[in-house]
PDB file of C-alpha atoms and ligand atoms in Angstrom:
ATOM      1  CA  UNK A  48     -70.550  55.220 -35.977  1.00  0.00           C
ATOM      2  CA  UNK A  49     -71.827  57.040 -33.255  1.00  0.00           C
ATOM      3  CA  UNK A  50     -75.598  57.893 -33.032  1.00  0.00           C
ATOM      4  CA  UNK A  51     -76.394  59.747 -29.905  1.00  0.00           C
ATOM      5  CA  UNK A  52     -77.902  62.323 -30.207  1.00  0.00           C
ATOM      6  CA  UNK A  53     -76.444  65.491 -28.011  1.00  0.00           C
ATOM      7  CA  UNK A  54     -78.395  68.302 -26.700  1.00  0.00           C
ATOM      8  CA  UNK A  55     -77.399  72.384 -26.485  1.00  0.00           C
ATOM      9  CA  UNK A  56     -76.082  73.732 -23.753  1.00  0.00           C
ATOM     10  CA  UNK A  57     -77.335  77.510 -22.368  1.00  0.00           C
ATOM     11  CA  UNK A  58     -73.742  78.493 -23.284  1.00  0.00           C
ATOM     12  CA  UNK A  59     -73.617  77.275 -26.773  1.00  0.00           C
ATOM     13  CA  UNK A  60     -71.972  73.870 -25.963  1.00  0.00           C
ATOM     14  CA  UNK A  61     -72.603  70.855 -27.552  1.00  0.00           C
ATOM     15  CA  UNK A  62     -73.430  67.429 -24.635  1.00  0.00           C
ATOM     16  CA  UNK A  63     -74.291  64.430 -26.170  1.00  0.00           C
ATOM     17  CA  UNK A  64     -77.372  63.073 -23.456  1.00  0.00           C
ATOM     18  CA  UNK A  65     -76.096  60.050 -23.540  1.00  0.00           C
ATOM     19  CA  UNK A  66     -72.791  59.285 -21.412  1.00  0.00           C
ATOM     20  CA  UNK A  67     -71.208  56.606 -19.923  1.00  0.00           C
ATOM     21  CA  UNK A  68     -70.763  57.285 -15.502  1.00  0.00           C
ATOM     22  CA  UNK A  69     -68.458  56.368 -13.746  1.00  0.00           C
ATOM     23  CA  UNK A  70     -68.881  55.910  -9.387  1.00  0.00           C
ATOM     24  CA  UNK A  71     -68.023  53.312  -7.486  1.00  0.00           C
ATOM     25  CA  UNK A  72     -65.634  51.879 -10.600  1.00  0.00           C
ATOM     26  CA  UNK A  73     -61.767  51.738  -8.446  1.00  0.00           C
ATOM     27  CA  UNK A  74     -59.509  53.950 -10.236  1.00  0.00           C
ATOM     28  CA  UNK A  75     -56.770  50.559 -11.663  1.00  0.00           C
ATOM     29  CA  UNK A  76     -60.481  49.445 -12.944  1.00  0.00           C
ATOM     30  CA  UNK A  77     -61.809  52.164 -14.383  1.00  0.00           C
ATOM     31  CA  UNK A  78     -59.105  52.989 -16.854  1.00  0.00           C
ATOM     32  CA  UNK A  79     -60.245  49.389 -18.271  1.00  0.00           C
ATOM     33  CA  UNK A  80     -64.400  50.032 -18.109  1.00  0.00           C
ATOM     34  CA  UNK A  81     -63.764  53.808 -19.772  1.00  0.00           C
ATOM     35  CA  UNK A  82     -62.046  52.031 -22.869  1.00  0.00           C
ATOM     36  CA  UNK A  83     -64.991  50.308 -22.508  1.00  0.00           C
ATOM     37  CA  UNK A  84     -67.465  52.540 -23.568  1.00  0.00           C
ATOM     38  CA  UNK A  85     -64.973  54.881 -25.633  1.00  0.00           C
ATOM     39  CA  UNK A  86     -64.905  51.781 -28.004  1.00  0.00           C
ATOM     40  CA  UNK A  87     -68.577  51.143 -27.360  1.00  0.00           C
ATOM     41  CA  UNK A  88     -69.029  54.763 -29.126  1.00  0.00           C
ATOM     42  CA  UNK A  89     -70.132  56.582 -25.619  1.00  0.00           C
ATOM     43  CA  UNK A  90     -67.938  60.937 -26.057  1.00  0.00           C
ATOM     44  CA  UNK A  91     -69.079  61.620 -22.511  1.00  0.00           C
ATOM     45  CA  UNK A  92     -68.020  59.777 -19.669  1.00  0.00           C
ATOM     46  CA  UNK A  93     -68.766  61.607 -16.166  1.00  0.00           C
ATOM     47  CA  UNK A  94     -66.120  60.849 -12.864  1.00  0.00           C
ATOM     48  CA  UNK A  95     -65.371  62.849  -9.877  1.00  0.00           C
ATOM     49  CA  UNK A  96     -62.921  64.324  -7.646  1.00  0.00           C
ATOM     50  CA  UNK A  97     -64.301  62.108  -4.780  1.00  0.00           C
ATOM     51  CA  UNK A  98     -64.906  59.165  -6.789  1.00  0.00           C
ATOM     52  CA  UNK A  99     -61.465  59.140  -6.467  1.00  0.00           C
ATOM     53  CA  UNK A 100     -60.808  57.413 -10.570  1.00  0.00           C
ATOM     54  CA  UNK A 101     -60.055  60.716 -12.197  1.00  0.00           C
ATOM     55  CA  UNK A 102     -56.428  59.252 -13.228  1.00  0.00           C
ATOM     56  CA  UNK A 103     -58.373  55.506 -14.617  1.00  0.00           C
ATOM     57  CA  UNK A 104     -60.391  57.733 -16.946  1.00  0.00           C
ATOM     58  CA  UNK A 105     -57.498  60.108 -17.933  1.00  0.00           C
ATOM     59  CA  UNK A 106     -55.574  56.532 -18.804  1.00  0.00           C
ATOM     60  CA  UNK A 107     -58.896  55.355 -21.065  1.00  0.00           C
ATOM     61  CA  UNK A 108     -59.470  59.273 -22.715  1.00  0.00           C
ATOM     62  CA  UNK A 109     -55.734  59.372 -24.203  1.00  0.00           C
ATOM     63  CA  UNK A 110     -55.427  55.498 -25.376  1.00  0.00           C
ATOM     64  CA  UNK A 111     -58.136  56.110 -26.988  1.00  0.00           C
ATOM     65  CA  UNK A 112     -57.717  57.738 -30.866  1.00  0.00           C
ATOM     66  CA  UNK A 113     -60.370  59.722 -30.124  1.00  0.00           C
ATOM     67  CA  UNK A 114     -60.373  63.173 -30.561  1.00  0.00           C
ATOM     68  CA  UNK A 115     -60.559  65.832 -27.063  1.00  0.00           C
ATOM     69  CA  UNK A 116     -62.562  67.705 -29.795  1.00  0.00           C
ATOM     70  CA  UNK A 117     -65.334  65.195 -30.175  1.00  0.00           C
ATOM     71  CA  UNK A 118     -65.909  63.934 -26.291  1.00  0.00           C
ATOM     72  CA  UNK A 119     -66.971  64.954 -23.405  1.00  0.00           C
ATOM     73  CA  UNK A 120     -65.727  64.724 -19.809  1.00  0.00           C
ATOM     74  CA  UNK A 121     -67.110  66.086 -16.428  1.00  0.00           C
ATOM     75  CA  UNK A 122     -65.886  66.178 -13.906  1.00  0.00           C
ATOM     76  CA  UNK A 123     -66.710  67.603  -9.838  1.00  0.00           C
ATOM     77  CA  UNK A 124     -65.678  69.789  -6.371  1.00  0.00           C
ATOM     78  CA  UNK A 125     -65.884  66.982  -3.943  1.00  0.00           C
ATOM     79  CA  UNK A 126     -66.572  70.265  -1.995  1.00  0.00           C
ATOM     80  CA  UNK A 127     -66.530  68.724   1.422  1.00  0.00           C
ATOM     81  CA  UNK A 128     -66.596  69.499   5.244  1.00  0.00           C
ATOM     82  CA  UNK A 129     -62.918  68.906   5.213  1.00  0.00           C
ATOM     83  CA  UNK A 130     -62.322  72.601   4.955  1.00  0.00           C
ATOM     84  CA  UNK A 131     -62.979  76.210   3.592  1.00  0.00           C
ATOM     85  CA  UNK A 132     -63.588  76.336  -0.050  1.00  0.00           C
ATOM     86  CA  UNK A 133     -62.405  79.449  -0.312  1.00  0.00           C
ATOM     87  CA  UNK A 134     -61.092  80.847  -4.152  1.00  0.00           C
ATOM     88  CA  UNK A 135     -57.432  79.048  -3.517  1.00  0.00           C
ATOM     89  CA  UNK A 136     -59.202  75.908  -2.151  1.00  0.00           C
ATOM     90  CA  UNK A 137     -61.713  75.934  -5.331  1.00  0.00           C
ATOM     91  CA  UNK A 138     -58.263  76.251  -7.569  1.00  0.00           C
ATOM     92  CA  UNK A 139     -56.461  74.079  -6.759  1.00  0.00           C
ATOM     93  CA  UNK A 140     -58.498  71.032  -6.210  1.00  0.00           C
ATOM     94  CA  UNK A 141     -59.749  71.683 -10.158  1.00  0.00           C
ATOM     95  CA  UNK A 142     -56.031  71.760 -10.973  1.00  0.00           C
ATOM     96  CA  UNK A 143     -55.412  68.321  -9.107  1.00  0.00           C
ATOM     97  CA  UNK A 144     -58.814  66.408 -11.464  1.00  0.00           C
ATOM     98  CA  UNK A 145     -56.480  68.677 -14.451  1.00  0.00           C
ATOM     99  CA  UNK A 146     -53.953  66.742 -13.683  1.00  0.00           C
ATOM    100  CA  UNK A 147     -54.584  63.521 -12.608  1.00  0.00           C
ATOM    101  CA  UNK A 148     -57.384  63.159 -16.013  1.00  0.00           C
ATOM    102  CA  UNK A 149     -54.202  64.497 -18.179  1.00  0.00           C
ATOM    103  CA  UNK A 150     -56.363  67.390 -20.191  1.00  0.00           C
ATOM    104  CA  UNK A 151     -56.492  70.976 -20.266  1.00  0.00           C
ATOM    105  CA  UNK A 152     -60.015  71.250 -19.938  1.00  0.00           C
ATOM    106  CA  UNK A 153     -63.258  69.925 -19.038  1.00  0.00           C
ATOM    107  CA  UNK A 154     -66.172  70.000 -20.275  1.00  0.00           C
ATOM    108  CA  UNK A 155     -68.558  70.778 -17.922  1.00  0.00           C
ATOM    109  CA  UNK A 156     -67.307  70.809 -13.569  1.00  0.00           C
ATOM    110  CA  UNK A 157     -69.577  70.543 -11.166  1.00  0.00           C
ATOM    111  CA  UNK A 158     -70.461  72.011  -7.784  1.00  0.00           C
ATOM    112  CA  UNK A 159     -70.932  67.669  -6.402  1.00  0.00           C
ATOM    113  CA  UNK A 160     -73.360  69.036  -3.406  1.00  0.00           C
ATOM    114  CA  UNK A 161     -75.068  72.054  -2.639  1.00  0.00           C
ATOM    115  CA  UNK A 162     -74.045  71.390   2.011  1.00  0.00           C
ATOM    116  CA  UNK A 163     -76.064  74.327   2.218  1.00  0.00           C
ATOM    117  CA  UNK A 164     -75.588  74.244   6.231  1.00  0.00           C
ATOM    118  CA  UNK A 165     -72.021  75.130   5.002  1.00  0.00           C
ATOM    119  CA  UNK A 166     -73.376  78.103   3.322  1.00  0.00           C
ATOM    120  CA  UNK A 167     -70.454  78.560   1.462  1.00  0.00           C
ATOM    121  CA  UNK A 168     -72.123  77.776  -2.425  1.00  0.00           C
ATOM    122  CA  UNK A 169     -72.461  80.987  -3.282  1.00  0.00           C
ATOM    123  CA  UNK A 170     -68.408  81.390  -3.097  1.00  0.00           C
ATOM    124  CA  UNK A 171     -67.747  78.781  -5.018  1.00  0.00           C
ATOM    125  CA  UNK A 172     -69.523  79.220  -7.834  1.00  0.00           C
ATOM    126  CA  UNK A 173     -67.539  82.710  -8.359  1.00  0.00           C
ATOM    127  CA  UNK A 174     -64.664  80.931  -8.276  1.00  0.00           C
ATOM    128  CA  UNK A 175     -66.763  78.733 -11.277  1.00  0.00           C
ATOM    129  CA  UNK A 176     -67.554  81.657 -12.909  1.00  0.00           C
ATOM    130  CA  UNK A 177     -63.483  82.577 -12.910  1.00  0.00           C
ATOM    131  CA  UNK A 178     -63.070  78.990 -14.728  1.00  0.00           C
ATOM    132  CA  UNK A 179     -65.652  79.379 -17.457  1.00  0.00           C
ATOM    133  CA  UNK A 180     -64.118  82.568 -18.322  1.00  0.00           C
ATOM    134  CA  UNK A 181     -61.024  81.367 -18.740  1.00  0.00           C
ATOM    135  CA  UNK A 182     -62.430  77.918 -20.638  1.00  0.00           C
ATOM    136  CA  UNK A 183     -59.892  75.372 -18.615  1.00  0.00           C
ATOM    137  CA  UNK A 184     -64.099  74.307 -17.454  1.00  0.00           C
ATOM    138  CA  UNK A 185     -66.097  74.973 -21.011  1.00  0.00           C
ATOM    139  CA  UNK A 186     -69.218  75.161 -19.427  1.00  0.00           C
ATOM    140  CA  UNK A 187     -69.480  75.166 -15.163  1.00  0.00           C
ATOM    141  CA  UNK A 188     -72.940  73.594 -12.814  1.00  0.00           C
ATOM    142  CA  UNK A 189     -73.798  72.035 -10.295  1.00  0.00           C
ATOM    143  CA  UNK A 190     -75.487  68.707  -8.822  1.00  0.00           C
ATOM    144  CA  UNK A 191     -78.258  67.755  -5.952  1.00  0.00           C
ATOM    145  CA  UNK A 192     -78.952  71.828  -6.678  1.00  0.00           C
ATOM    146  CA  UNK A 193     -82.758  71.953  -4.944  1.00  0.00           C
ATOM    147  CA  UNK A 194     -85.209  74.924  -5.952  1.00  0.00           C
ATOM    148  CA  UNK A 195     -84.360  77.626  -3.621  1.00  0.00           C
ATOM    149  CA  UNK A 196     -80.723  76.547  -3.924  1.00  0.00           C
ATOM    150  CA  UNK A 197     -80.752  77.820  -7.811  1.00  0.00           C
ATOM    151  CA  UNK A 198     -83.224  80.530  -6.290  1.00  0.00           C
ATOM    152  CA  UNK A 199     -80.022  82.143  -4.286  1.00  0.00           C
ATOM    153  CA  UNK A 200     -77.080  80.919  -7.293  1.00  0.00           C
ATOM    154  CA  UNK A 201     -80.151  83.369  -9.306  1.00  0.00           C
ATOM    155  CA  UNK A 202     -80.670  86.465  -7.074  1.00  0.00           C
ATOM    156  CA  UNK A 203     -76.531  86.516  -6.630  1.00  0.00           C
ATOM    157  CA  UNK A 204     -74.605  85.144 -10.045  1.00  0.00           C
ATOM    158  CA  UNK A 205     -75.178  86.471 -13.644  1.00  0.00           C
ATOM    159  CA  UNK A 206     -74.211  83.254 -14.214  1.00  0.00           C
ATOM    160  CA  UNK A 207     -76.945  80.286 -15.053  1.00  0.00           C
ATOM    161  CA  UNK A 208     -75.903  76.505 -14.514  1.00  0.00           C
ATOM    162  CA  UNK A 209     -75.601  74.704 -17.163  1.00  0.00           C
ATOM    163  CA  UNK A 210     -76.688  71.367 -15.695  1.00  0.00           C
ATOM    164  CA  UNK A 211     -77.987  70.986 -12.837  1.00  0.00           C
ATOM    165  CA  UNK A 212     -77.149  66.718 -12.666  1.00  0.00           C
ATOM    166  CA  UNK A 213     -79.524  64.943  -9.720  1.00  0.00           C
ATOM    167  CA  UNK A 214     -81.131  61.636  -9.238  1.00  0.00           C
ATOM    168  CA  UNK A 215     -84.308  61.369 -11.314  1.00  0.00           C
ATOM    169  CA  UNK A 216     -85.818  57.530 -12.262  1.00  0.00           C
ATOM    170  CA  UNK A 217     -89.762  56.456 -12.895  1.00  0.00           C
ATOM    171  CA  UNK A 218     -89.336  56.281  -9.306  1.00  0.00           C
ATOM    172  CA  UNK A 219     -88.659  59.357  -8.624  1.00  0.00           C
ATOM    173  CA  UNK A 220     -89.285  61.536 -11.352  1.00  0.00           C
ATOM    174  CA  UNK A 221     -88.615  65.806 -10.223  1.00  0.00           C
ATOM    175  CA  UNK A 222     -91.308  66.612 -11.827  1.00  0.00           C
ATOM    176  CA  UNK A 223     -90.958  70.021 -10.409  1.00  0.00           C
ATOM    177  CA  UNK A 224     -87.198  70.688 -10.467  1.00  0.00           C
ATOM    178  CA  UNK A 225     -87.374  69.908 -14.089  1.00  0.00           C
ATOM    179  CA  UNK A 226     -89.867  72.254 -14.714  1.00  0.00           C
ATOM    180  CA  UNK A 227     -87.873  74.876 -13.124  1.00  0.00           C
ATOM    181  CA  UNK A 228     -85.124  73.536 -15.119  1.00  0.00           C
ATOM    182  CA  UNK A 229     -86.416  74.251 -18.166  1.00  0.00           C
ATOM    183  CA  UNK A 230     -87.452  77.610 -16.709  1.00  0.00           C
ATOM    184  CA  UNK A 231     -84.554  79.007 -17.058  1.00  0.00           C
ATOM    185  CA  UNK A 232     -82.404  77.443 -19.478  1.00  0.00           C
ATOM    186  CA  UNK A 233     -81.312  74.967 -16.694  1.00  0.00           C
ATOM    187  CA  UNK A 234     -80.422  71.159 -18.414  1.00  0.00           C
ATOM    188  CA  UNK A 235     -81.377  68.206 -16.749  1.00  0.00           C
ATOM    189  CA  UNK A 236     -79.493  65.271 -16.203  1.00  0.00           C
ATOM    190  CA  UNK A 237     -80.218  62.221 -14.204  1.00  0.00           C
ATOM    191  CA  UNK A 238     -77.679  60.673 -11.754  1.00  0.00           C
ATOM    192  CA  UNK A 239     -78.343  56.908 -11.064  1.00  0.00           C
ATOM    193  CA  UNK A 240     -80.874  56.919 -14.314  1.00  0.00           C
ATOM    194  CA  UNK A 241     -81.825  53.174 -14.419  1.00  0.00           C
ATOM    195  CA  UNK A 242     -82.203  53.230 -10.371  1.00  0.00           C
ATOM    196  CA  UNK A 243     -78.743  51.697  -9.894  1.00  0.00           C
ATOM    197  CA  UNK A 244     -79.868  48.372 -11.100  1.00  0.00           C
ATOM    198  CA  UNK A 245     -82.081  47.659  -7.927  1.00  0.00           C
ATOM    199  CA  UNK A 246     -85.866  47.415  -7.710  1.00  0.00           C
ATOM    200  CA  UNK A 247     -87.415  49.433 -10.227  1.00  0.00           C
ATOM    201  CA  UNK A 248     -85.489  47.340 -13.819  1.00  0.00           C
ATOM    202  CA  UNK A 249     -87.659  44.406 -12.089  1.00  0.00           C
ATOM    203  CA  UNK A 250     -91.022  45.863 -11.745  1.00  0.00           C
ATOM    204  CA  UNK A 251     -94.024  43.713 -13.101  1.00  0.00           C
ATOM    205  CA  UNK A 252     -95.105  47.152 -15.083  1.00  0.00           C
ATOM    206  CA  UNK A 253     -91.272  47.952 -16.339  1.00  0.00           C
ATOM    207  CA  UNK A 254     -90.930  43.977 -17.809  1.00  0.00           C
ATOM    208  CA  UNK A 255     -93.994  43.753 -19.642  1.00  0.00           C
ATOM    209  CA  UNK A 256     -92.951  47.329 -22.369  1.00  0.00           C
ATOM    210  CA  UNK A 257     -89.686  45.612 -22.461  1.00  0.00           C
ATOM    211  CA  UNK A 258     -91.341  42.181 -23.558  1.00  0.00           C
ATOM    212  CA  UNK A 259     -93.325  44.537 -26.508  1.00  0.00           C
ATOM    213  CA  UNK A 260     -90.270  46.203 -27.806  1.00  0.00           C
ATOM    214  CA  UNK A 261     -88.586  42.814 -27.870  1.00  0.00           C
ATOM    215  CA  UNK A 262     -85.582  44.682 -25.112  1.00  0.00           C
ATOM    216  CA  UNK A 263     -84.147  44.746 -22.009  1.00  0.00           C
ATOM    217  CA  UNK A 264     -85.777  47.084 -18.874  1.00  0.00           C
ATOM    218  CA  UNK A 265     -82.701  48.828 -19.124  1.00  0.00           C
ATOM    219  CA  UNK A 266     -83.175  50.430 -22.513  1.00  0.00           C
ATOM    220  CA  UNK A 267     -87.237  50.829 -21.483  1.00  0.00           C
ATOM    221  CA  UNK A 268     -86.281  53.476 -18.716  1.00  0.00           C
ATOM    222  CA  UNK A 269     -83.207  54.960 -20.434  1.00  0.00           C
ATOM    223  CA  UNK A 270     -85.892  55.819 -23.434  1.00  0.00           C
ATOM    224  CA  UNK A 271     -88.140  56.868 -20.587  1.00  0.00           C
ATOM    225  CA  UNK A 272     -84.874  59.316 -19.844  1.00  0.00           C
ATOM    226  CA  UNK A 273     -84.312  60.101 -23.347  1.00  0.00           C
ATOM    227  CA  UNK A 274     -87.734  60.549 -24.649  1.00  0.00           C
ATOM    228  CA  UNK A 275     -88.248  63.495 -21.437  1.00  0.00           C
ATOM    229  CA  UNK A 276     -85.290  65.411 -22.713  1.00  0.00           C
ATOM    230  CA  UNK A 277     -82.968  64.574 -20.059  1.00  0.00           C
ATOM    231  CA  UNK A 278     -79.614  63.420 -20.532  1.00  0.00           C
ATOM    232  CA  UNK A 279     -78.989  59.794 -18.302  1.00  0.00           C
ATOM    233  CA  UNK A 280     -75.443  58.748 -17.410  1.00  0.00           C
ATOM    234  CA  UNK A 281     -75.884  54.555 -16.948  1.00  0.00           C
ATOM    235  CA  UNK A 282     -73.514  52.687 -15.190  1.00  0.00           C
ATOM    236  CA  UNK A 283     -71.959  49.570 -15.918  1.00  0.00           C
ATOM    237  CA  UNK A 284     -68.050  47.571 -15.878  1.00  0.00           C
ATOM    238  CA  UNK A 285     -70.035  45.249 -17.897  1.00  0.00           C
ATOM    239  CA  UNK A 286     -68.642  45.260 -21.296  1.00  0.00           C
ATOM    240  CA  UNK A 287     -72.452  43.715 -22.563  1.00  0.00           C
ATOM    241  CA  UNK A 288     -74.375  45.673 -20.512  1.00  0.00           C
ATOM    242  CA  UNK A 289     -72.580  48.867 -21.702  1.00  0.00           C
ATOM    243  CA  UNK A 290     -73.181  48.558 -24.766  1.00  0.00           C
ATOM    244  CA  UNK A 291     -76.987  47.691 -23.783  1.00  0.00           C
ATOM    245  CA  UNK A 292     -76.936  51.101 -22.680  1.00  0.00           C
ATOM    246  CA  UNK A 293     -75.990  53.128 -25.085  1.00  0.00           C
ATOM    247  CA  UNK A 294     -77.747  50.729 -27.768  1.00  0.00           C
ATOM    248  CA  UNK A 295     -81.097  52.993 -27.657  1.00  0.00           C
ATOM    249  CA  UNK A 296     -81.512  54.583 -30.482  1.00  0.00           C
ATOM    250  CA  UNK A 297     -83.131  52.038 -32.439  1.00  0.00           C
ATOM    251  CA  UNK A 298     -86.659  52.454 -30.716  1.00  0.00           C
ATOM    252  CA  UNK A 299     -88.888  53.944 -28.987  1.00  0.00           C
ATOM    253  CA  UNK A 300     -91.500  54.543 -26.383  1.00  0.00           C
ATOM    254  CA  UNK A 301     -95.505  55.953 -27.525  1.00  0.00           C
ATOM    255  CA  UNK A 302     -97.134  58.101 -25.778  1.00  0.00           C
ATOM    256  CA  UNK A 303     -98.732  55.506 -23.333  1.00  0.00           C
ATOM    257  CA  UNK A 304     -95.603  53.136 -22.831  1.00  0.00           C
ATOM    258  CA  UNK A 305     -94.847  56.603 -20.818  1.00  0.00           C
ATOM    259  CA  UNK A 306     -97.656  57.548 -19.132  1.00  0.00           C
ATOM    260  CA  UNK A 307     -97.014  53.810 -17.138  1.00  0.00           C
ATOM    261  CA  UNK A 308     -93.680  54.849 -16.643  1.00  0.00           C
ATOM    262  CA  UNK A 309     -94.533  58.639 -15.357  1.00  0.00           C
ATOM    263  CA  UNK A 310     -97.150  56.311 -13.412  1.00  0.00           C
ATOM    264  CA  UNK A 311     -94.741  55.002 -11.653  1.00  0.00           C
ATOM    265  CA  UNK A 312     -93.859  58.532  -9.840  1.00  0.00           C
ATOM    266  CA  UNK A 313     -96.659  59.124  -8.801  1.00  0.00           C
ATOM    267  CA  UNK A 314     -96.876  59.423  -4.724  1.00  0.00           C
ATOM    268  CA  UNK A 315     -92.948  59.829  -4.826  1.00  0.00           C
ATOM    269  CA  UNK A 316     -92.035  61.294  -1.878  1.00  0.00           C
ATOM    270  CA  UNK A 317     -89.119  59.055  -0.107  1.00  0.00           C
ATOM    271  CA  UNK A 318     -88.241  56.490  -3.241  1.00  0.00           C
ATOM    272  CA  UNK A 319     -84.601  58.379  -3.542  1.00  0.00           C
ATOM    273  CA  UNK A 320     -82.214  55.879  -3.841  1.00  0.00           C
ATOM    274  CA  UNK A 321     -79.193  58.707  -2.892  1.00  0.00           C
ATOM    275  CA  UNK A 322     -79.020  61.034   0.093  1.00  0.00           C
ATOM    276  CA  UNK A 323     -80.874  64.259   0.251  1.00  0.00           C
ATOM    277  CA  UNK A 324     -79.700  67.410  -0.525  1.00  0.00           C
ATOM    278  CA  UNK A 325     -80.928  69.180   2.494  1.00  0.00           C
ATOM    279  CA  UNK A 326     -78.888  67.107   5.073  1.00  0.00           C
ATOM    280  CA  UNK A 327     -76.176  65.669   2.993  1.00  0.00           C
ATOM    281  CA  UNK A 328     -72.591  67.046   3.934  1.00  0.00           C
ATOM    282  CA  UNK A 329     -70.185  64.108   4.105  1.00  0.00           C
TER     283      UNK A 329
HETATM  284  P1  NAD B 291     -76.976  53.871 -12.274  1.00  0.00           P
HETATM  285  O1  NAD B 291     -78.401  54.357 -11.824  1.00  0.00           O
HETATM  286  O2  NAD B 291     -76.502  54.053 -13.758  1.00  0.00           O
HETATM  287  O3  NAD B 291     -76.986  51.784 -12.082  1.00  0.00           O
HETATM  288  C1  NAD B 291     -75.754  51.504 -12.754  1.00  0.00           C
HETATM  289  C2  NAD B 291     -76.416  49.912 -11.485  1.00  0.00           C
HETATM  290  O4  NAD B 291     -77.213  49.325 -12.665  1.00  0.00           O
HETATM  291  C3  NAD B 291     -74.648  49.201 -12.299  1.00  0.00           C
HETATM  292  O5  NAD B 291     -74.184  49.139 -11.423  1.00  0.00           O
HETATM  293  C4  NAD B 291     -74.999  47.928 -12.204  1.00  0.00           C
HETATM  294  O6  NAD B 291     -75.762  46.697 -11.254  1.00  0.00           O
HETATM  295  C5  NAD B 291     -76.865  47.911 -12.986  1.00  0.00           C
HETATM  296  N1  NAD B 291     -77.510  47.992 -14.342  1.00  0.00           N
HETATM  297  C6  NAD B 291     -76.318  49.163 -15.944  1.00  0.00           C
HETATM  298  N2  NAD B 291     -77.007  48.404 -16.954  1.00  0.00           N
HETATM  299  C7  NAD B 291     -77.443  47.309 -16.601  1.00  0.00           C
HETATM  300  C8  NAD B 291     -78.350  46.965 -18.119  1.00  0.00           C
HETATM  301  N3  NAD B 291     -77.934  47.412 -18.740  1.00  0.00           N
HETATM  302  N4  NAD B 291     -78.973  45.550 -17.240  1.00  0.00           N
HETATM  303  C9  NAD B 291     -79.403  45.795 -15.769  1.00  0.00           C
HETATM  304  N5  NAD B 291     -78.666  45.992 -14.343  1.00  0.00           N
HETATM  305  C10 NAD B 291     -77.404  47.100 -15.118  1.00  0.00           C
HETATM  306  O7  NAD B 291     -76.341  54.105 -11.138  1.00  0.00           O
HETATM  307  P2  NAD B 291     -75.320  55.172 -10.441  1.00  0.00           P
HETATM  308  O8  NAD B 291     -73.732  53.958 -10.546  1.00  0.00           O
HETATM  309  O9  NAD B 291     -75.346  55.309  -9.292  1.00  0.00           O
HETATM  310  O10 NAD B 291     -75.191  56.499 -11.717  1.00  0.00           O
HETATM  311  C11 NAD B 291     -74.911  56.351 -12.283  1.00  0.00           C
HETATM  312  C12 NAD B 291     -73.634  57.286 -12.836  1.00  0.00           C
HETATM  313  O11 NAD B 291     -73.970  58.792 -12.068  1.00  0.00           O
HETATM  314  C13 NAD B 291     -72.610  57.343 -11.500  1.00  0.00           C
HETATM  315  O12 NAD B 291     -72.231  56.300 -12.521  1.00  0.00           O
HETATM  316  C14 NAD B 291     -71.874  57.906 -11.856  1.00  0.00           C
HETATM  317  O13 NAD B 291     -71.602  58.554 -12.780  1.00  0.00           O
HETATM  318  C15 NAD B 291     -73.408  60.180 -11.424  1.00  0.00           C
HETATM  319  N6  NAD B 291     -74.300  59.567  -9.615  1.00  0.00           N
HETATM  320  C16 NAD B 291     -73.454  61.181  -9.424  1.00  0.00           C
HETATM  321  C17 NAD B 291     -74.245  61.992  -8.461  1.00  0.00           C
HETATM  322  C18 NAD B 291     -74.424  62.874  -7.348  1.00  0.00           C
HETATM  323  O14 NAD B 291     -74.491  62.972  -6.470  1.00  0.00           O
HETATM  324  N7  NAD B 291     -73.665  63.542  -8.574  1.00  0.00           N
HETATM  325  C19 NAD B 291     -74.429  60.546  -7.598  1.00  0.00           C
HETATM  326  C20 NAD B 291     -75.095  59.023  -7.992  1.00  0.00           C
HETATM  327  C21 NAD B 291     -74.364  59.329  -9.730  1.00  0.00           C
END
């Protein structure tokens, strides 16, 4: 039974609050990894053109026997610096992703990075409006957008992104951006929700909470996200961990646990693991 709650996006679409992320999974391993996740009960998968594993992801989806209507597939436009991103280039990239996935629509299509120095995300968003209109992307959104980038979109387009997928975990809690999303009806989706399994999962504060609940550090961190209303897409290629990361609906953190985890991010400037969207271009 699939017990993952859904979050309603601003176009009425339902998105599972927990999904499976496949960054850094090579294409020839993605089919097995995604198949394991779908078998465990995940119904949402997060890939991207630049991950190079849309084909493996698509094979797993096709072979899973899960009806398409029960699945939520996200991919992202790699709006890299290799070319200008006019309407034709965006549509071609979208078609290429659909072709590799073997699907006739995706549930969510994201602009992968704002790359503000290129000043082209508004033009890209115009084509995203068209994709949303056509139904080939059930919902469209952005990733790594800063408040200023969201303001620019809002000034130029009536279409509010359904989702902003951002680096977010207790060591980089993005409190202001989350509040802005809530104000504007944008769902916050956390990438690297486990802090990439590094320092965060080894912190004594996290271990203490985990011991009290007889759960793992990863499960405690995922609960922190869920109880804050974030969508999460943890990644693992280890079957036991894939299942463990989904098994987070049978316990709850209390207010003191949440406060202790919130406190980890206080003064968190510089605790990013990934690139800073203000300067990231390649
Ligand atoms: P993550 O926080 O999900 O951490 C994954 C790592 O944590 C694993 O490789 C493993 O080492 C460890 N781990 C996983 N489960 C564990 C468990 N139960 N116990 C102990 N360790 C465990 O990091 P991520 O892969 O960077 O992020 C998740 C997903 O977010 C990606 O796969 C991708 O889909 C997405 N993402 C998006 C962007 C973006 O720019 N939009 C950037 C990075 C990641």
